[in-house]
Tab-separated table of C-alpha atoms in Angstrom:
chain	number	residue	atom	x	y	z
D	1	MET	CA	105.474	97.524	74.181
D	2	SER	CA	106.567	94.252	72.589
D	3	LYS	CA	107.608	91.000	74.219
D	4	ALA	CA	111.155	92.196	74.573
D	5	ASN	CA	112.350	93.182	77.982
D	6	ASN	CA	111.163	96.648	78.953
D	7	THR	CA	114.582	97.747	80.205
D	8	THR	CA	116.093	97.619	76.708
D	9	GLN	CA	113.551	99.866	74.959
D	10	GLY	CA	113.938	103.212	76.645
D	11	PRO	CA	111.592	104.680	79.214
D	12	PHE	CA	108.935	102.273	80.384
D	13	TYR	CA	105.756	103.250	82.200
D	14	PHE	CA	103.043	101.421	84.035
D	15	ILE	CA	99.538	102.857	83.804
D	16	LEU	CA	97.694	103.079	87.110
D	17	MET	CA	93.925	102.739	87.428
D	18	GLY	CA	91.503	104.544	89.698
D	19	ILE	CA	88.048	103.269	90.636
D	20	PRO	CA	86.738	101.310	87.610
D	21	GLY	CA	83.422	102.635	86.347
D	22	PHE	CA	83.649	105.759	88.520
D	23	GLU	CA	86.339	107.713	86.646
D	24	ALA	CA	84.011	110.694	86.199
D	25	PHE	CA	83.618	110.936	89.983
D	26	HIS	CA	87.307	110.764	90.905
D	27	ILE	CA	87.356	114.316	92.231
D	28	TRP	CA	84.504	113.465	94.644
D	29	ILE	CA	86.009	110.099	95.546
D	30	SER	CA	89.219	111.942	96.439
D	31	ILE	CA	87.459	113.610	99.408
D	32	PRO	CA	87.109	110.458	101.573
D	33	PHE	CA	90.581	109.309	100.464
D	34	CYS	CA	92.020	112.669	101.501
D	35	CYS	CA	90.230	112.383	104.862
D	36	PHE	CA	91.580	108.879	105.447
D	37	TYR	CA	95.142	109.904	104.601
D	38	SER	CA	94.877	112.997	106.814
D	39	ILE	CA	93.539	110.961	109.757
D	40	SER	CA	96.321	108.409	109.309
D	41	ILE	CA	99.109	111.008	109.175
D	42	MET	CA	97.762	113.081	112.071
D	43	GLY	CA	96.879	110.045	114.191
D	44	ASN	CA	100.189	108.239	113.817
D	45	THR	CA	102.328	111.375	114.217
D	46	THR	CA	100.336	112.200	117.376
D	47	ILE	CA	100.995	108.719	118.783
D	48	LEU	CA	104.716	109.131	118.041
D	49	ALA	CA	104.802	112.624	119.576
D	50	VAL	CA	103.008	111.459	122.746
D	51	ILE	CA	105.340	108.483	123.260
D	52	ARG	CA	108.411	110.624	122.576
D	53	THR	CA	107.482	113.482	124.924
D	54	GLU	CA	105.990	111.482	127.817
D	55	PRO	CA	108.736	109.749	129.891
D	56	SER	CA	106.234	107.377	131.532
D	57	LEU	CA	105.541	105.864	128.101
D	58	HIS	CA	109.175	104.910	127.474
D	59	GLN	CA	108.293	101.273	128.131
D	60	PRO	CA	108.520	98.213	125.840
D	61	MET	CA	104.775	98.127	125.094
D	62	TYR	CA	104.746	101.749	123.917
D	63	LEU	CA	108.064	101.434	122.081
D	64	PHE	CA	106.471	98.637	120.035
D	65	LEU	CA	103.436	100.875	119.537
D	66	SER	CA	105.734	103.601	118.199
D	67	MET	CA	107.167	101.029	115.741
D	68	LEU	CA	103.598	100.264	114.637
D	69	ALA	CA	102.853	103.977	114.182
D	70	LEU	CA	106.043	104.461	112.134
D	71	THR	CA	105.088	101.486	109.964
D	72	ASP	CA	101.563	102.825	109.410
D	73	LEU	CA	102.983	106.236	108.560
D	74	GLY	CA	105.343	104.644	106.028
D	75	LEU	CA	102.497	102.642	104.484
D	76	THR	CA	100.382	105.799	104.170
D	77	LEU	CA	103.147	107.915	102.612
D	78	THR	CA	104.016	105.110	100.157
D	79	THR	CA	100.609	105.069	98.450
D	80	LEU	CA	99.483	108.673	98.997
D	81	PRO	CA	101.375	110.296	96.040
D	82	THR	CA	100.112	107.980	93.286
D	83	VAL	CA	96.562	107.676	94.657
D	84	MET	CA	95.967	111.410	95.113
D	85	GLN	CA	97.646	112.522	91.888
D	86	LEU	CA	95.470	110.052	90.004
D	87	LEU	CA	92.245	111.158	91.707
D	88	TRP	CA	93.044	114.884	91.596
D	89	PHE	CA	94.954	115.324	88.318
D	90	ASN	CA	94.291	112.043	86.454
D	91	ILE	CA	98.065	111.366	86.285
D	92	GLN	CA	98.154	107.635	85.571
D	93	LYS	CA	101.744	107.059	84.494
D	94	ILE	CA	104.403	105.759	86.867
D	95	THR	CA	107.926	104.914	85.745
D	96	PHE	CA	109.304	101.387	85.827
D	97	GLU	CA	111.745	102.312	88.618
D	98	GLY	CA	109.086	104.263	90.533
D	99	CYS	CA	106.680	101.345	90.422
D	100	PHE	CA	109.270	98.909	91.758
D	101	ALA	CA	110.254	101.372	94.499
D	102	GLN	CA	106.599	101.593	95.534
D	103	PHE	CA	106.346	97.792	95.315
D	104	PHE	CA	109.295	97.486	97.736
D	105	PHE	CA	108.016	99.951	100.329
D	106	LEU	CA	104.352	98.918	100.111
D	107	HIS	CA	104.998	95.224	100.677
D	108	GLY	CA	107.896	95.943	103.020
D	109	PHE	CA	105.781	98.058	105.363
D	110	SER	CA	102.941	95.504	105.211
D	111	ILE	CA	105.285	92.723	106.317
D	112	MET	CA	106.815	95.061	108.902
D	113	GLU	CA	103.361	95.715	110.375
D	114	SER	CA	102.721	91.989	110.660
D	115	SER	CA	106.128	91.515	112.317
D	116	VAL	CA	105.538	94.341	114.813
D	117	LEU	CA	102.130	92.906	115.773
D	118	LEU	CA	103.811	89.539	116.331
D	119	ALA	CA	106.419	91.191	118.595
D	120	MET	CA	103.628	92.999	120.456
D	121	SER	CA	101.817	89.702	121.073
D	122	PHE	CA	104.989	88.274	122.616
D	123	ASP	CA	105.261	91.420	124.729
D	124	ARG	CA	101.697	90.921	126.016
D	125	TYR	CA	102.371	87.227	126.705
D	126	VAL	CA	105.449	87.970	128.823
D	127	ALA	CA	103.747	90.897	130.616
D	128	ILE	CA	100.764	88.764	131.653
D	129	CYS	CA	102.201	85.252	131.984
D	130	ARG	CA	105.773	86.056	133.116
D	131	PRO	CA	105.472	89.463	134.816
D	132	LEU	CA	108.476	88.922	137.110
D	133	HIS	CA	110.759	88.341	134.101
D	134	TYR	CA	109.324	91.146	131.960
D	135	ALA	CA	111.928	93.814	132.794
D	136	SER	CA	114.835	91.404	132.335
D	137	ILE	CA	113.539	90.068	128.988
D	138	PHE	CA	112.496	93.342	127.317
D	139	THR	CA	115.565	95.482	127.871
D	140	SER	CA	116.394	98.424	125.572
D	141	LYS	CA	119.038	96.311	123.854
D	142	VAL	CA	116.581	93.474	123.185
D	143	ILE	CA	113.950	95.854	121.788
D	144	GLY	CA	116.597	97.383	119.497
D	145	ARG	CA	117.572	93.919	118.265
D	146	ILE	CA	113.930	93.046	117.647
D	147	GLY	CA	113.594	96.238	115.577
D	148	VAL	CA	116.677	95.351	113.495
D	149	ALA	CA	115.417	91.767	113.058
D	150	ILE	CA	112.039	93.059	111.826
D	151	ILE	CA	113.727	95.295	109.226
D	152	CYS	CA	115.995	92.443	108.055
D	153	ARG	CA	113.002	90.113	107.817
D	154	CYS	CA	111.109	92.587	105.639
D	155	VAL	CA	114.042	93.197	103.298
D	156	MET	CA	114.707	89.452	102.922
D	157	ALA	CA	111.025	88.806	102.194
D	158	VAL	CA	110.552	91.612	99.632
D	159	LEU	CA	113.847	91.878	97.715
D	160	PRO	CA	113.879	88.371	96.125
D	161	PRO	CA	110.366	88.694	94.590
D	162	LEU	CA	111.276	92.202	93.438
D	163	PHE	CA	114.447	91.074	91.637
D	164	LEU	CA	112.733	87.957	90.252
D	165	LEU	CA	109.980	90.136	88.783
D	166	LYS	CA	112.257	92.927	87.560
D	167	ARG	CA	114.357	90.578	85.382
D	168	LEU	CA	111.283	89.353	83.440
D	169	PRO	CA	109.881	90.879	80.228
D	170	PHE	CA	106.528	92.620	80.402
D	171	CYS	CA	103.951	92.202	77.636
D	172	HIS	CA	102.441	94.964	75.488
D	173	SER	CA	99.761	95.665	78.099
D	174	HIS	CA	101.156	97.634	81.036
D	175	LEU	CA	97.824	98.633	82.563
D	176	LEU	CA	97.664	97.917	86.289
D	177	SER	CA	94.413	97.374	88.199
D	178	HIS	CA	95.122	99.708	91.119
D	179	SER	CA	96.382	103.201	91.857
D	180	TYR	CA	99.643	101.803	93.264
D	181	CYS	CA	101.985	98.912	92.444
D	182	LEU	CA	101.087	95.559	94.004
D	183	HIS	CA	103.105	92.409	93.265
D	184	GLN	CA	99.926	90.389	92.620
D	185	ASP	CA	98.879	92.973	90.031
D	186	MET	CA	102.239	93.508	88.319
D	187	ILE	CA	102.957	89.822	87.817
D	188	ARG	CA	99.876	89.519	85.561
D	189	LEU	CA	101.652	91.623	82.945
D	190	VAL	CA	104.707	89.369	82.615
D	191	TRP	CA	105.236	87.638	79.276
D	192	ALA	CA	107.265	84.671	80.536
D	193	ASP	CA	107.206	81.655	82.817
D	194	ILE	CA	106.334	82.962	86.286
D	195	ARG	CA	106.288	79.678	88.202
D	196	VAL	CA	109.392	80.563	90.247
D	197	ASN	CA	107.888	83.955	91.127
D	198	SER	CA	104.538	82.426	92.042
D	199	TRP	CA	106.078	79.749	94.241
D	200	PHE	CA	108.344	82.234	96.018
D	201	ALA	CA	105.436	84.622	96.561
D	202	LEU	CA	103.366	81.724	97.926
D	203	VAL	CA	106.158	80.806	100.362
D	204	VAL	CA	106.351	84.425	101.578
D	205	VAL	CA	102.567	84.566	101.951
D	206	LEU	CA	102.528	81.325	103.954
D	207	LEU	CA	105.451	82.377	106.161
D	208	ILE	CA	104.010	85.831	106.866
D	209	ILE	CA	100.233	85.743	106.474
D	210	ALA	CA	99.899	82.198	107.854
D	211	VAL	CA	102.675	81.856	110.450
D	212	ASP	CA	102.426	85.296	112.075
D	213	PRO	CA	98.676	85.048	112.878
D	214	LEU	CA	99.135	81.473	114.114
D	215	LEU	CA	101.879	82.569	116.521
D	216	ILE	CA	99.721	85.503	117.648
D	217	VAL	CA	96.776	83.144	118.258
D	218	LEU	CA	99.110	80.810	120.166
D	219	SER	CA	100.267	83.679	122.394
D	220	TYR	CA	96.653	84.604	123.146
D	221	ALA	CA	95.785	80.981	123.885
D	222	LEU	CA	98.614	80.861	126.433
D	223	ILE	CA	97.474	84.203	127.896
D	224	LEU	CA	93.888	82.938	128.260
D	225	LYS	CA	95.104	79.707	129.840
D	226	SER	CA	97.191	81.665	132.336
D	227	ILE	CA	94.555	84.208	133.399
D	228	LEU	CA	91.688	81.693	133.542
D	229	GLY	CA	93.757	79.403	135.727
D	230	THR	CA	95.106	81.848	138.298
D	231	ALA	CA	93.549	85.318	138.129
D	232	THR	CA	90.435	86.712	139.808
D	233	TRP	CA	87.557	88.035	137.681
D	234	THR	CA	88.791	91.604	138.079
D	235	GLU	CA	92.312	90.634	137.025
D	236	ARG	CA	90.947	88.654	134.073
D	237	VAL	CA	88.926	91.611	132.795
D	238	GLN	CA	91.916	93.939	133.238
D	239	ALA	CA	94.271	91.557	131.411
D	240	LEU	CA	91.830	91.037	128.532
D	241	ASN	CA	91.237	94.782	128.287
D	242	ASN	CA	95.005	95.334	128.020
D	243	CYS	CA	95.082	92.908	125.084
D	244	LEU	CA	91.929	94.159	123.342
D	245	SER	CA	93.532	97.039	121.428
D	246	HIS	CA	96.267	94.734	120.087
D	247	PHE	CA	93.691	92.084	119.149
D	248	LEU	CA	91.662	94.679	117.204
D	249	ALA	CA	94.828	95.871	115.425
D	250	VAL	CA	95.520	92.246	114.416
D	251	LEU	CA	92.023	91.890	112.926
D	252	VAL	CA	92.291	95.248	111.141
D	253	LEU	CA	95.506	94.118	109.404
D	254	TYR	CA	94.973	90.437	108.647
D	255	VAL	CA	91.356	90.401	107.475
D	256	PRO	CA	92.042	92.805	104.532
D	257	MET	CA	95.488	91.263	103.870
D	258	VAL	CA	94.100	87.728	103.586
D	259	SER	CA	91.139	88.971	101.528
D	260	VAL	CA	93.407	90.665	98.966
D	261	SER	CA	95.680	87.612	98.675
D	262	MET	CA	92.776	85.196	98.315
D	263	THR	CA	90.914	87.256	95.706
D	264	HIS	CA	94.043	87.705	93.570
D	265	ARG	CA	94.829	83.988	93.761
D	266	PHE	CA	91.380	82.360	93.659
D	267	ALA	CA	88.956	85.009	92.347
D	268	LYS	CA	90.828	86.389	89.346
D	269	HIS	CA	87.626	86.736	87.324
D	270	ALA	CA	85.742	88.685	89.970
D	271	SER	CA	84.634	92.231	89.183
D	272	PRO	CA	87.592	94.676	89.000
D	273	LEU	CA	85.716	96.858	91.482
D	274	VAL	CA	85.955	94.054	94.091
D	275	HIS	CA	89.748	93.873	93.712
D	276	VAL	CA	90.111	97.664	93.871
D	277	VAL	CA	87.891	98.079	96.952
D	278	LEU	CA	89.666	95.282	98.854
D	279	ALA	CA	93.109	96.604	97.914
D	280	ASN	CA	92.227	100.115	99.095
D	281	ILE	CA	90.858	98.746	102.362
D	282	TYR	CA	94.105	96.782	102.767
D	283	VAL	CA	96.351	99.860	102.493
D	284	LEU	CA	94.075	102.461	104.112
D	285	ILE	CA	92.217	100.885	107.026
D	286	PRO	CA	95.115	99.678	109.271
D	287	PRO	CA	96.962	103.062	109.282
D	288	VAL	CA	93.669	104.889	109.917
D	289	MET	CA	92.238	102.555	112.553
D	290	ASN	CA	95.319	101.743	114.653
D	291	PRO	CA	95.781	105.263	116.126
D	292	ILE	CA	92.040	105.445	116.826
D	293	ILE	CA	92.019	102.019	118.507
D	294	TYR	CA	95.001	102.770	120.732
D	295	SER	CA	93.803	106.287	121.544
D	296	VAL	CA	90.376	105.039	122.618
D	297	LYS	CA	91.410	101.809	124.368
D	298	THR	CA	94.721	102.807	126.005
D	299	LYS	CA	94.311	105.153	128.967
D	300	GLN	CA	97.982	106.206	129.035
D	301	ILE	CA	97.929	107.210	125.351
D	302	ARG	CA	94.655	109.082	125.829
D	303	GLN	CA	96.072	110.969	128.804
D	304	GLY	CA	99.269	111.703	126.862
D	305	ILE	CA	97.259	113.188	123.982
D	306	PHE	CA	95.297	115.439	126.339
D	307	LEU	CA	98.530	116.511	128.043
D	308	LEU	CA	100.190	117.240	124.689
D	309	LEU	CA	97.221	119.325	123.501
D	310	PHE	CA	97.013	121.147	126.849
D	311	GLN	CA	100.729	122.018	126.758
D	312	ARG	CA	100.363	123.407	123.215
D	313	LYS	CA	97.437	125.598	124.295
D	314	MET	CA	99.449	126.858	127.253
D	315	HIS	CA	102.290	127.885	124.935
């Protein structure tokens, strides 16, 4: 492929990569990947089924949890096709349009997950610090508006970088470093000035990866201040336990997300295996761990799962 824009020279393909140095073992590596994807799909669909079928869980906290499960399910289904077809059948090609579609959904669902966790932190703050106002603040209409705002935020954050990247010419090398299409990876292949793209991507990273965790930390600081100032020891432990599952979900998302961003920006010459491992952790671990965390730490979800399984056995 020459310097000319890819869209003017017929079909254009990106070449996806598996695990560098372990290509001969892809069929064996596919086993843990298949397990992770299966756990993610089963776990998140179970969470959604429990919340949908159990009337007592039709509360703001669990509606936000269902948003998180939907987001994790979307993130899983976005990367599953290219990852598994590469590991199972060594199919490395992905079309130009297919790659940009995956780019949109992959980054969109990542930003959506961050936004949902931010909304959940506000939910926990109001529930613990303003319990008397909780029902009047988190009405069905407000939760619906929050959901629409999250979707709009994701689209506004992802579409501009996508269009900025799509209009640029790609160089003769169209070999990506991962088994799916990441913006940080695709932009390396551009044969043009990418300063506008880099600055816009940096702004999005700062507004999402920096601002969202800061606001979440602020909400937890206010929660701690409230419970340490007024609650008894029993109430403090109960309040902290209610927040623990959300706090773990925050760590599970942001630690890999920040690691991937930092390595692509500041450790470009690190081993390709480092980039690949971090990127796979980034897209696999949150959808796998979140259902496990909430199933183990949330009594109502655990009871709902047992009830759902018991009802199925009865039928």
